[in-house]
XYZ file of C-alpha atoms in Angstrom:
706
model
C -38.126 -12.358 0.234
C -34.627 -13.760 0.648
C -33.525 -14.168 4.266
C -29.982 -14.736 5.468
C -28.469 -15.751 8.768
C -25.074 -14.105 9.273
C -23.110 -16.168 11.774
C -20.655 -13.317 12.528
C -23.447 -11.055 13.750
C -25.048 -13.489 16.152
C -24.964 -11.625 19.493
C -22.921 -12.364 22.639
C -20.406 -14.574 20.877
C -22.806 -17.350 19.842
C -21.010 -20.101 17.968
C -22.263 -21.588 14.734
C -23.434 -24.639 16.627
C -26.176 -22.472 18.124
C -27.807 -22.253 14.746
C -28.160 -25.981 14.319
C -29.984 -27.334 11.320
C -32.729 -28.610 13.615
C -33.355 -25.228 15.178
C -33.094 -23.403 11.874
C -35.612 -25.764 10.365
C -38.033 -25.295 13.275
C -37.774 -21.500 13.068
C -38.502 -21.541 9.382
C -41.375 -23.973 9.814
C -42.828 -21.696 12.458
C -42.508 -18.678 10.185
C -44.036 -20.593 7.349
C -46.959 -21.690 9.509
C -47.577 -18.061 10.451
C -47.795 -17.208 6.776
C -44.743 -14.972 6.976
C -42.482 -16.734 4.483
C -43.070 -19.121 1.663
C -41.531 -22.545 1.254
C -39.077 -21.157 -1.289
C -37.127 -19.518 1.547
C -35.600 -22.884 2.480
C -33.402 -22.620 -0.582
C -31.888 -19.287 0.495
C -28.839 -18.382 2.620
C -30.460 -16.840 5.650
C -29.584 -13.781 7.713
C -31.166 -12.451 10.849
C -29.558 -9.519 12.686
C -30.375 -10.794 16.139
C -29.747 -7.526 17.971
C -32.315 -5.604 15.916
C -35.761 -7.183 16.254
C -37.289 -4.534 13.989
C -35.016 -5.526 11.132
C -35.668 -9.206 11.746
C -39.399 -8.724 11.598
C -39.201 -6.470 8.555
C -37.225 -9.174 6.769
C -40.257 -11.357 7.211
C -42.626 -8.795 5.767
C -44.002 -7.662 9.112
C -45.194 -4.085 9.408
C -43.304 -2.958 12.509
C -45.333 0.258 12.710
C -48.519 -1.691 13.435
C -48.435 -2.079 17.225
C -51.697 -4.030 17.338
C -50.321 -6.644 14.940
C -47.067 -6.827 16.890
C -49.040 -7.431 20.092
C -50.901 -10.276 18.332
C -47.538 -11.802 17.403
C -46.436 -11.664 21.024
C -49.683 -13.427 21.926
C -49.892 -16.158 19.261
C -46.811 -16.409 17.040
C -44.161 -19.112 17.234
C -41.802 -18.537 20.161
C -38.869 -16.897 18.335
C -41.043 -14.403 16.412
C -43.147 -13.713 19.511
C -40.014 -12.835 21.500
C -38.670 -10.543 18.759
C -41.973 -8.673 18.710
C -41.911 -8.484 22.517
C -38.394 -6.989 22.511
C -39.365 -4.402 19.880
C -42.508 -3.313 21.764
C -40.645 -3.279 25.078
C -38.080 -0.907 23.604
C -40.992 1.357 22.783
C -42.250 1.138 26.359
C -45.451 -0.725 25.456
C -46.633 -2.042 28.847
C -49.775 -3.595 27.322
C -47.786 -6.744 26.529
C -46.609 -7.373 30.114
C -49.293 -9.915 31.064
C -48.995 -11.631 27.678
C -45.239 -12.023 28.139
C -45.703 -13.602 31.574
C -48.257 -16.030 30.189
C -45.993 -16.994 27.294
C -43.143 -17.613 29.744
C -45.263 -19.994 31.799
C -46.394 -21.814 28.630
C -42.874 -22.265 27.282
C -41.135 -24.141 30.099
C -41.042 -27.332 28.107
C -39.790 -25.870 24.799
C -36.189 -26.705 25.653
C -34.657 -25.603 22.333
C -35.984 -22.046 22.469
C -36.075 -20.806 26.050
C -38.114 -17.728 26.971
C -35.010 -15.723 27.964
C -35.887 -12.906 25.534
C -39.274 -12.557 27.218
C -37.336 -11.925 30.426
C -35.245 -9.343 28.582
C -38.467 -7.621 27.463
C -39.682 -7.482 31.079
C -36.345 -5.945 32.036
C -36.717 -3.278 29.350
C -40.206 -2.514 30.696
C -38.840 -2.178 34.265
C -41.335 -4.769 35.415
C -40.942 -5.399 39.173
C -41.220 -9.167 38.650
C -38.309 -9.351 36.192
C -35.938 -10.809 38.769
C -38.473 -13.430 39.832
C -39.035 -14.543 36.226
C -35.303 -14.587 35.461
C -34.717 -16.963 38.381
C -37.688 -19.063 37.289
C -36.360 -19.390 33.747
C -32.906 -20.360 35.070
C -34.502 -22.989 37.346
C -36.488 -24.335 34.401
C -33.393 -24.608 32.201
C -31.446 -26.318 34.990
C -34.330 -28.810 35.435
C -34.318 -29.528 31.719
C -30.584 -30.022 31.908
C -31.009 -32.621 34.667
C -33.563 -34.433 32.501
C -31.147 -34.328 29.590
C -33.541 -32.148 27.567
C -31.984 -28.677 27.622
C -30.318 -27.415 24.482
C -27.743 -24.574 24.492
C -27.773 -24.810 28.273
C -24.712 -22.682 29.059
C -25.601 -19.877 26.671
C -29.197 -19.562 27.834
C -28.315 -19.574 31.534
C -25.569 -17.023 30.928
C -28.070 -14.731 29.177
C -30.446 -14.821 32.147
C -27.606 -14.211 34.601
C -26.717 -11.108 32.581
C -30.204 -9.762 33.217
C -29.928 -10.475 36.942
C -26.589 -8.673 37.092
C -28.172 -5.630 35.492
C -30.671 -5.732 38.365
C -27.873 -5.903 40.946
C -28.531 -9.585 41.726
C -25.253 -11.485 42.220
C -26.750 -14.693 43.583
C -25.873 -16.936 40.606
C -22.076 -16.669 40.838
C -21.657 -20.352 41.670
C -23.904 -21.423 38.803
C -22.012 -19.222 36.333
C -18.676 -20.718 37.379
C -20.064 -24.209 36.805
C -20.966 -23.274 33.229
C -17.290 -22.881 32.295
C -16.741 -26.531 33.271
C -19.915 -28.051 31.785
C -18.841 -31.359 30.199
C -21.424 -31.220 27.419
C -20.554 -27.733 26.183
C -18.604 -25.429 28.435
C -19.301 -21.720 28.332
C -16.698 -20.003 26.192
C -15.242 -16.526 25.958
C -18.729 -15.015 25.705
C -19.226 -15.782 29.401
C -16.110 -13.936 30.599
C -17.737 -10.454 30.527
C -20.526 -11.902 32.713
C -17.944 -13.315 35.099
C -16.162 -9.950 35.226
C -19.435 -8.179 36.054
C -19.587 -10.085 39.344
C -16.524 -8.079 40.434
C -18.898 -5.193 41.155
C -19.852 -7.127 44.285
C -17.203 -6.902 47.045
C -18.207 -10.427 47.984
C -16.906 -11.877 44.721
C -14.267 -9.364 43.548
C -11.219 -11.296 44.775
C -12.590 -14.574 43.471
C -13.350 -13.084 40.046
C -9.826 -11.661 39.863
C -8.308 -15.088 40.491
C -10.771 -16.814 38.146
C -9.966 -14.432 35.287
C -6.289 -15.290 35.620
C -7.175 -18.962 35.046
C -8.137 -18.078 31.462
C -4.698 -16.619 30.707
C -3.407 -20.146 30.084
C -6.302 -21.013 27.782
C -5.511 -22.189 24.294
C -8.417 -20.074 23.049
C -7.361 -16.608 21.874
C -10.752 -14.996 22.545
C -10.815 -16.283 26.109
C -7.341 -14.901 26.818
C -8.234 -11.590 25.183
C -11.448 -11.212 27.208
C -9.676 -12.199 30.433
C -6.849 -9.717 29.823
C -9.245 -6.929 28.897
C -11.199 -7.344 32.116
C -8.088 -7.836 34.239
C -6.908 -4.381 33.177
C -9.744 -2.953 35.290
C -8.409 -4.481 38.524
C -5.770 -1.820 39.130
C -6.476 -1.868 42.875
C -5.076 -5.389 43.261
C -1.652 -5.635 44.874
C -0.096 -7.936 42.273
C -1.892 -6.451 39.267
C 1.203 -4.811 37.815
C 3.179 -8.059 37.846
C 0.243 -9.946 36.281
C 0.125 -7.445 33.434
C 3.906 -7.538 33.047
C 3.687 -11.307 32.589
C 0.959 -10.979 29.947
C 2.851 -8.222 28.137
C 5.959 -10.401 27.953
C 4.609 -13.925 27.537
C 1.249 -14.138 25.791
C 1.348 -15.814 22.399
C -0.725 -13.103 20.669
C 0.598 -9.588 20.133
C -2.844 -7.955 20.382
C -3.339 -9.407 23.888
C 0.109 -8.230 24.903
C -0.784 -4.752 23.641
C -3.812 -4.711 25.979
C -1.512 -5.281 28.940
C 1.061 -2.793 27.652
C -1.579 -0.054 27.413
C -2.502 -0.402 31.087
C 1.127 -0.639 32.179
C 1.715 2.645 30.369
C -1.329 4.624 31.401
C -1.889 3.428 34.957
C 1.577 2.472 36.172
C 3.850 4.404 33.799
C 5.907 1.213 33.849
C 9.035 1.123 31.626
C 8.399 -2.638 31.286
C 5.796 -1.585 28.702
C 8.602 -0.193 26.526
C 10.581 -3.428 26.706
C 7.492 -5.483 25.839
C 6.569 -3.207 22.937
C 10.138 -3.338 21.650
C 10.066 -7.153 21.763
C 6.883 -7.185 19.661
C 8.346 -4.699 17.177
C 11.540 -6.704 16.711
C 9.921 -10.145 16.624
C 7.001 -9.770 14.238
C 6.779 -9.728 10.493
C 3.240 -8.369 10.596
C 2.972 -4.679 9.717
C -0.082 -4.109 11.911
C 1.649 -5.612 14.940
C 4.817 -3.598 14.300
C 2.954 -0.305 13.934
C 0.874 -0.973 17.054
C 4.016 -1.682 19.075
C 5.812 1.378 17.715
C 2.842 3.618 18.524
C 2.933 2.430 22.157
C 6.591 3.384 22.377
C 5.862 6.843 20.963
C 2.981 7.309 23.416
C 5.091 6.462 26.474
C 5.645 9.741 28.287
C 9.306 9.441 29.169
C 12.715 10.168 27.637
C 13.127 6.387 27.736
C 10.743 6.251 24.767
C 13.397 7.949 22.645
C 15.991 5.436 23.822
C 13.664 2.580 22.845
C 12.888 4.096 19.440
C 16.608 4.411 18.740
C 17.075 0.789 19.767
C 14.272 -0.441 17.482
C 15.615 1.592 14.573
C 19.113 0.179 15.122
C 18.123 -3.438 15.744
C 15.338 -3.949 13.177
C 16.455 -6.337 10.468
C 13.558 -5.864 8.053
C 14.261 -2.870 5.827
C 10.713 -1.519 5.848
C 10.396 -1.725 9.619
C 13.848 -0.218 10.097
C 12.953 2.744 7.869
C 9.608 3.172 9.610
C 11.270 3.297 13.043
C 13.924 5.718 11.787
C 11.207 7.994 10.428
C 9.340 7.892 13.754
C 12.566 8.769 15.543
C 13.371 11.657 13.220
C 9.991 13.331 13.716
C 9.477 12.354 17.347
C 7.709 14.661 19.766
C 6.594 13.654 23.255
C 2.926 12.651 23.474
C 0.280 15.306 24.016
C -1.325 15.068 27.437
C -5.006 14.248 27.720
C -7.237 17.302 28.079
C -8.182 16.338 31.632
C -4.573 16.190 32.898
C -4.182 19.068 35.414
C -1.424 21.591 34.733
C 0.323 20.894 38.098
C 0.586 17.234 37.068
C 2.083 18.317 33.730
C 4.660 20.453 35.569
C 5.533 17.562 37.910
C 5.917 15.291 34.889
C 8.257 17.786 33.228
C 10.350 17.960 36.412
C 10.605 14.154 36.482
C 11.540 14.128 32.790
C 14.214 16.747 33.444
C 15.780 14.475 36.040
C 15.524 11.471 33.690
C 17.195 13.406 30.887
C 20.029 14.336 33.238
C 20.391 10.719 34.379
C 20.673 9.663 30.726
C 23.490 12.154 30.197
C 21.421 14.298 27.831
C 21.508 17.266 30.178
C 24.782 17.893 31.977
C 25.838 19.944 35.004
C 24.105 19.289 38.311
C 23.728 22.993 39.033
C 21.891 23.537 35.744
C 19.541 20.652 36.464
C 18.841 22.111 39.928
C 18.166 25.490 38.349
C 15.638 23.997 35.931
C 13.883 22.088 38.717
C 13.769 25.270 40.818
C 12.129 27.157 37.948
C 9.458 24.464 37.671
C 8.876 24.528 41.429
C 8.326 28.283 41.181
C 5.876 27.738 38.326
C 3.931 25.189 40.343
C 3.894 27.435 43.397
C 2.593 30.353 41.324
C -0.190 28.172 39.981
C -1.081 26.992 43.505
C -1.414 30.658 44.471
C -3.780 31.272 41.567
C -1.233 33.228 39.503
C -1.262 31.609 36.072
C 0.565 34.557 34.489
C 3.552 34.108 36.825
C 3.388 30.391 36.130
C 3.594 31.116 32.421
C 6.558 33.417 32.920
C 8.391 30.684 34.827
C 7.694 28.111 32.116
C 8.879 30.663 29.543
C 12.072 30.975 31.588
C 12.476 27.180 31.585
C 11.996 27.051 27.798
C 14.517 29.829 27.303
C 17.092 28.071 29.503
C 16.728 24.699 27.757
C 16.581 26.229 24.298
C 19.457 28.602 24.967
C 21.837 25.906 26.231
C 20.886 23.560 23.389
C 21.653 26.198 20.770
C 24.723 27.540 22.585
C 26.726 24.325 22.897
C 29.991 26.091 22.093
C 29.925 28.658 24.911
C 32.539 26.769 26.885
C 30.594 26.294 30.121
C 29.646 22.998 31.725
C 26.002 23.271 30.778
C 24.866 21.117 27.919
C 21.501 20.124 26.444
C 21.654 17.585 23.612
C 19.075 17.129 20.869
C 17.181 14.346 22.631
C 16.811 16.394 25.807
C 15.826 19.478 23.840
C 13.046 17.939 21.812
C 11.586 16.151 24.806
C 11.816 18.923 27.406
C 11.207 21.845 25.047
C 7.999 20.387 23.620
C 6.704 19.210 26.991
C 7.111 22.775 28.265
C 5.304 24.075 25.187
C 2.363 21.779 25.959
C 2.103 23.461 29.372
C 2.262 26.928 27.815
C -0.553 25.941 25.440
C -2.772 25.300 28.474
C -1.902 28.544 30.266
C -3.508 31.916 29.495
C -1.553 34.092 27.084
C 0.068 37.224 28.426
C -1.701 40.548 27.888
C -0.367 42.248 24.750
C 2.130 44.590 26.412
C 3.143 42.432 29.335
C 4.859 39.969 27.000
C 7.731 42.376 26.305
C 10.924 42.170 28.333
C 12.627 44.783 26.105
C 10.532 47.529 24.528
C 11.766 50.725 22.921
C 9.604 53.421 21.433
C 12.444 54.608 19.156
C 15.321 52.085 19.015
C 17.045 49.177 20.686
C 20.494 47.573 20.715
C 21.426 44.156 22.076
C 25.183 44.345 22.345
C 27.733 41.578 21.841
C 27.151 38.297 23.729
C 24.012 39.566 25.443
C 21.121 37.166 25.975
C 17.380 37.767 26.149
C 16.185 34.563 27.774
C 12.454 35.219 28.000
C 9.885 37.762 26.912
C 9.432 39.510 23.569
C 11.498 42.304 22.048
C 9.768 45.183 20.323
C 10.509 48.622 18.870
C 7.223 50.418 18.604
C 7.552 52.761 15.622
C 9.263 53.338 12.311
C 11.616 56.079 13.466
C 14.210 58.444 12.083
C 17.958 58.332 12.821
C 19.953 58.584 14.874
C 19.428 55.166 16.415
C 21.500 53.344 18.991
C 23.355 51.371 16.306
C 23.582 50.733 12.559
C 20.938 53.242 11.444
C 18.154 50.736 12.106
C 15.532 50.574 14.823
C 16.845 47.290 16.276
C 20.352 45.853 16.187
C 21.195 42.373 17.469
C 24.910 42.254 18.160
C 27.759 39.847 17.519
C 27.165 36.417 19.113
C 24.054 37.678 20.877
C 21.422 35.035 21.597
C 17.728 35.886 21.630
C 15.322 33.243 22.967
C 12.282 35.506 23.014
C 8.896 34.409 21.739
C 8.937 37.105 19.028
C 11.129 39.970 17.853
C 9.402 42.915 16.167
C 10.848 46.076 14.647
C 10.612 48.114 11.467
C 14.241 47.559 10.442
C 16.452 44.909 12.000
C 20.151 44.150 11.687
C 21.570 40.869 12.994
C 25.355 40.955 13.226
C 27.802 38.067 12.727
C 27.062 35.125 14.998
C 23.851 36.599 16.320
C 21.179 33.955 16.886
C 17.454 34.598 17.111
C 15.554 31.530 18.303
C 12.143 33.048 17.718
C 9.850 34.426 15.062
C 11.006 37.732 13.588
C 8.591 40.395 12.303
C 10.018 43.247 10.222
C 9.716 45.479 7.175
C 13.417 45.367 6.343
C 16.195 43.093 7.578
C 19.938 42.578 7.223
C 20.694 39.111 8.566
C 24.322 38.111 9.063
C 23.436 35.633 11.785
C 20.874 32.875 12.283
C 17.100 32.973 12.626
C 15.562 29.642 13.666
C 11.963 30.857 13.752
C 9.717 32.181 11.025
C 10.428 35.453 9.233
C 7.271 37.469 8.758
C 6.884 40.638 6.728
C 5.362 43.192 6.360
C 4.929 44.430 9.922
C 2.167 46.851 10.831
C 3.314 49.698 13.067
C 3.068 50.978 15.700
C 3.170 47.749 17.683
C 0.967 49.261 20.374
C -1.211 52.331 20.098
C -1.521 52.815 23.853
C 1.580 52.733 26.017
C 1.341 52.017 29.743
C 0.547 55.158 31.673
C 3.658 56.968 32.889
C 3.508 58.208 36.484
C 5.503 61.432 37.042
C 7.252 62.266 40.292
C 6.459 65.051 42.711
C 9.698 65.083 44.714
C 10.181 66.590 48.116
C 13.083 68.635 49.439
C 14.716 66.194 51.902
C 17.812 64.600 50.421
C 18.842 61.150 51.640
C 22.475 60.012 51.750
C 23.509 56.561 52.952
C 27.196 56.690 53.909
C 29.804 54.195 52.746
C 29.148 50.818 54.405
C 26.110 52.371 56.061
C 22.487 51.323 56.258
C 19.193 53.176 56.246
C 15.518 52.257 56.182
C 13.174 54.550 54.267
C 9.406 54.546 54.420
C 7.204 55.764 51.582
C 6.990 59.490 50.898
C 8.396 62.408 48.871
C 12.143 63.027 48.992
C 14.786 64.930 47.042
C 18.037 63.400 45.770
C 18.939 59.881 46.882
C 22.580 58.851 47.156
C 23.745 55.464 48.420
C 27.503 55.427 48.717
C 29.823 52.455 48.194
C 28.734 49.260 50.004
C 25.764 51.095 51.470
C 22.324 49.534 51.943
C 19.033 51.391 51.507
C 15.952 49.424 52.566
C 12.577 50.626 51.269
C 9.682 49.335 53.346
C 7.202 49.585 50.470
C 4.583 51.885 48.997
C 4.839 55.027 46.833
C 8.130 56.955 46.685
C 8.811 60.300 44.970
C 12.497 61.118 44.347
C 14.240 63.867 42.416
C 17.206 61.672 41.421
C 18.715 58.332 42.412
C 22.430 57.450 42.459
C 24.562 54.726 44.038
C 28.208 53.884 44.431
C 29.789 50.485 43.836
C 28.250 47.426 45.466
C 25.264 49.296 46.849
C 22.197 47.338 47.859
C 18.679 48.700 47.305
C 16.340 46.341 49.137
C 12.537 46.249 49.064
C 10.452 44.809 51.874
C 7.102 45.402 50.186
C 5.572 46.191 46.804
C 6.880 49.575 45.737
C 6.423 52.263 43.096
C 9.423 54.585 42.675
C 8.879 57.793 40.730
C 12.049 59.708 39.813
C 11.849 63.181 38.271
C 15.407 63.252 36.872
C 17.934 60.460 36.385
C 18.912 57.094 37.851
C 22.529 55.867 37.916
C 23.858 52.819 39.771
C 27.511 51.845 39.909
C 29.249 48.519 39.509
C 28.158 45.439 41.450
C 24.972 46.915 42.886
C 21.765 45.065 43.666
C 18.188 46.320 43.230
C 15.370 44.013 44.221
C 13.408 42.262 46.962
C 14.983 41.665 50.348
C 15.868 37.985 50.784
C 13.422 37.610 53.656
C 10.427 38.400 51.411
C 8.626 36.352 48.777
C 8.393 39.346 46.463
C 9.139 39.177 42.755
C 10.364 41.691 40.193
C 6.900 42.649 39.006
C 6.149 44.195 42.418
C 8.835 46.873 42.029
C 8.429 49.568 39.345
C 10.691 52.537 38.590
C 9.190 55.463 36.637
C 12.083 57.661 35.520
C 11.252 60.964 33.818
C 14.729 62.267 32.997
C 16.386 62.864 29.631
C 19.863 62.167 28.272
C 22.307 64.830 29.403
C 20.925 68.331 29.383
C 19.452 68.387 25.876
C 17.947 64.940 25.463
C 20.021 64.001 22.416
C 20.663 60.303 21.881
C 24.414 60.695 22.389
C 24.173 63.070 25.353
C 25.398 61.851 28.759
C 24.647 60.798 31.364
C 21.799 58.672 30.140
C 18.344 59.032 31.609
C 18.753 55.689 33.396
C 21.957 53.692 33.783
C 22.060 50.271 35.429
C 25.727 49.776 36.285
C 28.232 47.116 35.289
C 27.546 43.653 36.741
C 24.404 44.758 38.538
C 21.696 42.350 39.607
C 18.240 43.841 39.155
C 14.816 42.416 39.923
C 12.483 45.276 39.079
C 10.660 47.012 36.206
C 11.895 50.222 34.569
C 9.970 52.752 32.463
C 12.086 55.531 30.917
C 9.970 57.255 28.235
C 12.114 60.332 27.553
C 15.632 58.972 27.178
C 17.944 55.967 27.040
C 17.711 53.036 29.441
C 21.235 51.598 29.471
C 21.792 48.204 31.077
C 25.540 47.992 31.297
C 27.747 44.984 30.655
C 27.470 41.664 32.479
C 24.386 42.671 34.449
C 21.620 40.151 35.088
C 18.203 41.754 35.049
C 14.723 40.377 35.612
C 11.625 42.459 34.915
C 10.455 44.531 31.947
C 12.615 47.335 30.546
C 10.856 50.083 28.606
C 12.522 53.194 27.249
C 12.681 55.572 24.372
C 15.916 53.799 23.490
C 16.970 50.595 25.264
C 20.648 49.589 25.233
C 21.366 46.062 26.502
C 25.090 45.923 27.169
C 27.773 43.333 26.471
C 27.101 39.995 28.183
C 23.870 41.157 29.823
C 21.192 38.529 30.535
C 17.515 39.492 30.550
C 14.490 37.607 31.910
C 10.861 38.714 31.781
C 8.809 39.501 34.886
C 6.553 42.307 33.763
C 4.509 44.624 35.934
C 2.914 46.320 32.932
């Protein structure tokens, strides 16, 4: 049998000097005397995998399944083979060898070359209560041999025994360990640093260990500096830890050690110094592995500053390959995915901080727009704190729509601006949050839903929620003889748009996936185009709740005010500048009309059932009273009227008309006629009708009650 010693696999960082010719010769003589190997083995290159005693013994022809024979080896074999057999049996929980091990320890005090430290390890594996006592005894024996000038491999053997004591929670040998690093005959090397670091588990030694580890940072030995840096990264509670790591990241001679420090600066401190250090590595090295490692750290840094650094590396790299690599990373950059255990509120806070950073970098202009985005995120976080993940999702959808809409609408002439860097950082970070939130129920995702047709008129914007036309219908439709028309310069930032036939007019932009069976596209679709589309979109519409009106009509005079509790009423009329306050609950009306600038305020969650028509005039407001925390999904209008007197599409007045420049925060369900949202209104809710007409310049946000 050919046996080989592989120096790279010697455990715990043993150097080649450990396997001296003298020791190797003695081991082989011992094996030969036991009849395990023949003399011809001396001519072979030898290998023993020290960490696997079973493999070692099998290499020597020992049947490791024969426990009785293994016990005899523990009892009588040469010391190294005996200890390997002891370790193997101890791993199997064989307590029969305990007394034999203790006897062999006491017999081996004077065998200075091979100490009985592995016997102590076997006792530890067997949970023997005297393990600590024997570990101390072995250390004392080795120290005595050292004083007599007889101990070989002194530092390594003592370090091994101290490791066992540390595993038992015994920190009493700290002083001895420290002396090993300064031993004049053979100081303990990098293999002792993990043992030193383990003493930090004791509050008594933690500060001292922290200082001692820093001493190794000036070592000329790479492994010592690497081990010291690795263990220093676990001292994040120390006051000056960040500055220590900054120094390593900037000054160490080896890029892999600097990367260790950079990783902790990134993950624990979110320190932009990590970007500067990584950039320095990327620009200074000619080693591909070092360059790629540095570039990866930049890409993993969760900040818009990462994009700035990538651009800088791409611009400043002199080596063609590295320059191209950085440019490619920049072109396909997306912010890093959060770890699975990062809470959603933390992700929202991070997005808010990134929004501010993007604004500070000039990527996102207009202070009012930045404040609006931060307010949306605060609402999302508040919803989540209240246990409402659906509302949180709707807010994040609103944020995405705002960022995406301004990025794609850079020519609208207003002060708001989102450049490409801001878009791809903020947009994707928001998407990561949406991926962690529950999806909306199938119908509640629609902000605009028509059973027959829909028309988004010129310059209108749907900023969140889906758009759907339920069926393949027959003309007449609201526009263009198709179920859904998207008008000139209209911008749709919905998640999806679905209809049987779709026409997109000149300048219309759909920043979402479009599902259809037929399409005429004169605009732009940035999402996927998917066909065919199975119809109807939904087989079960939300239940419509008809009104049972009363006979008492209510009229609020011009500039007047009235408070109305729940109940059944006749026709409701709120004249110009009048205010009608609904306290909340279920209301039955025959019809509902307002003059200009009327205010319909809700103090509590309300359901309004209207038998005939609704018509509000210019500048009116429908929604929660300012003093409440209500949202649009707590106010629902069920309107049963038809268009005109015959229900035809072109008949007037429409079943429900929301007037010019109205502000609405409520849900509307108009199953029998047209729901017309007139020009320049801003509406939040969900708007369902037989036909839904979104007027010129109208803006729509989703907040569905359905």
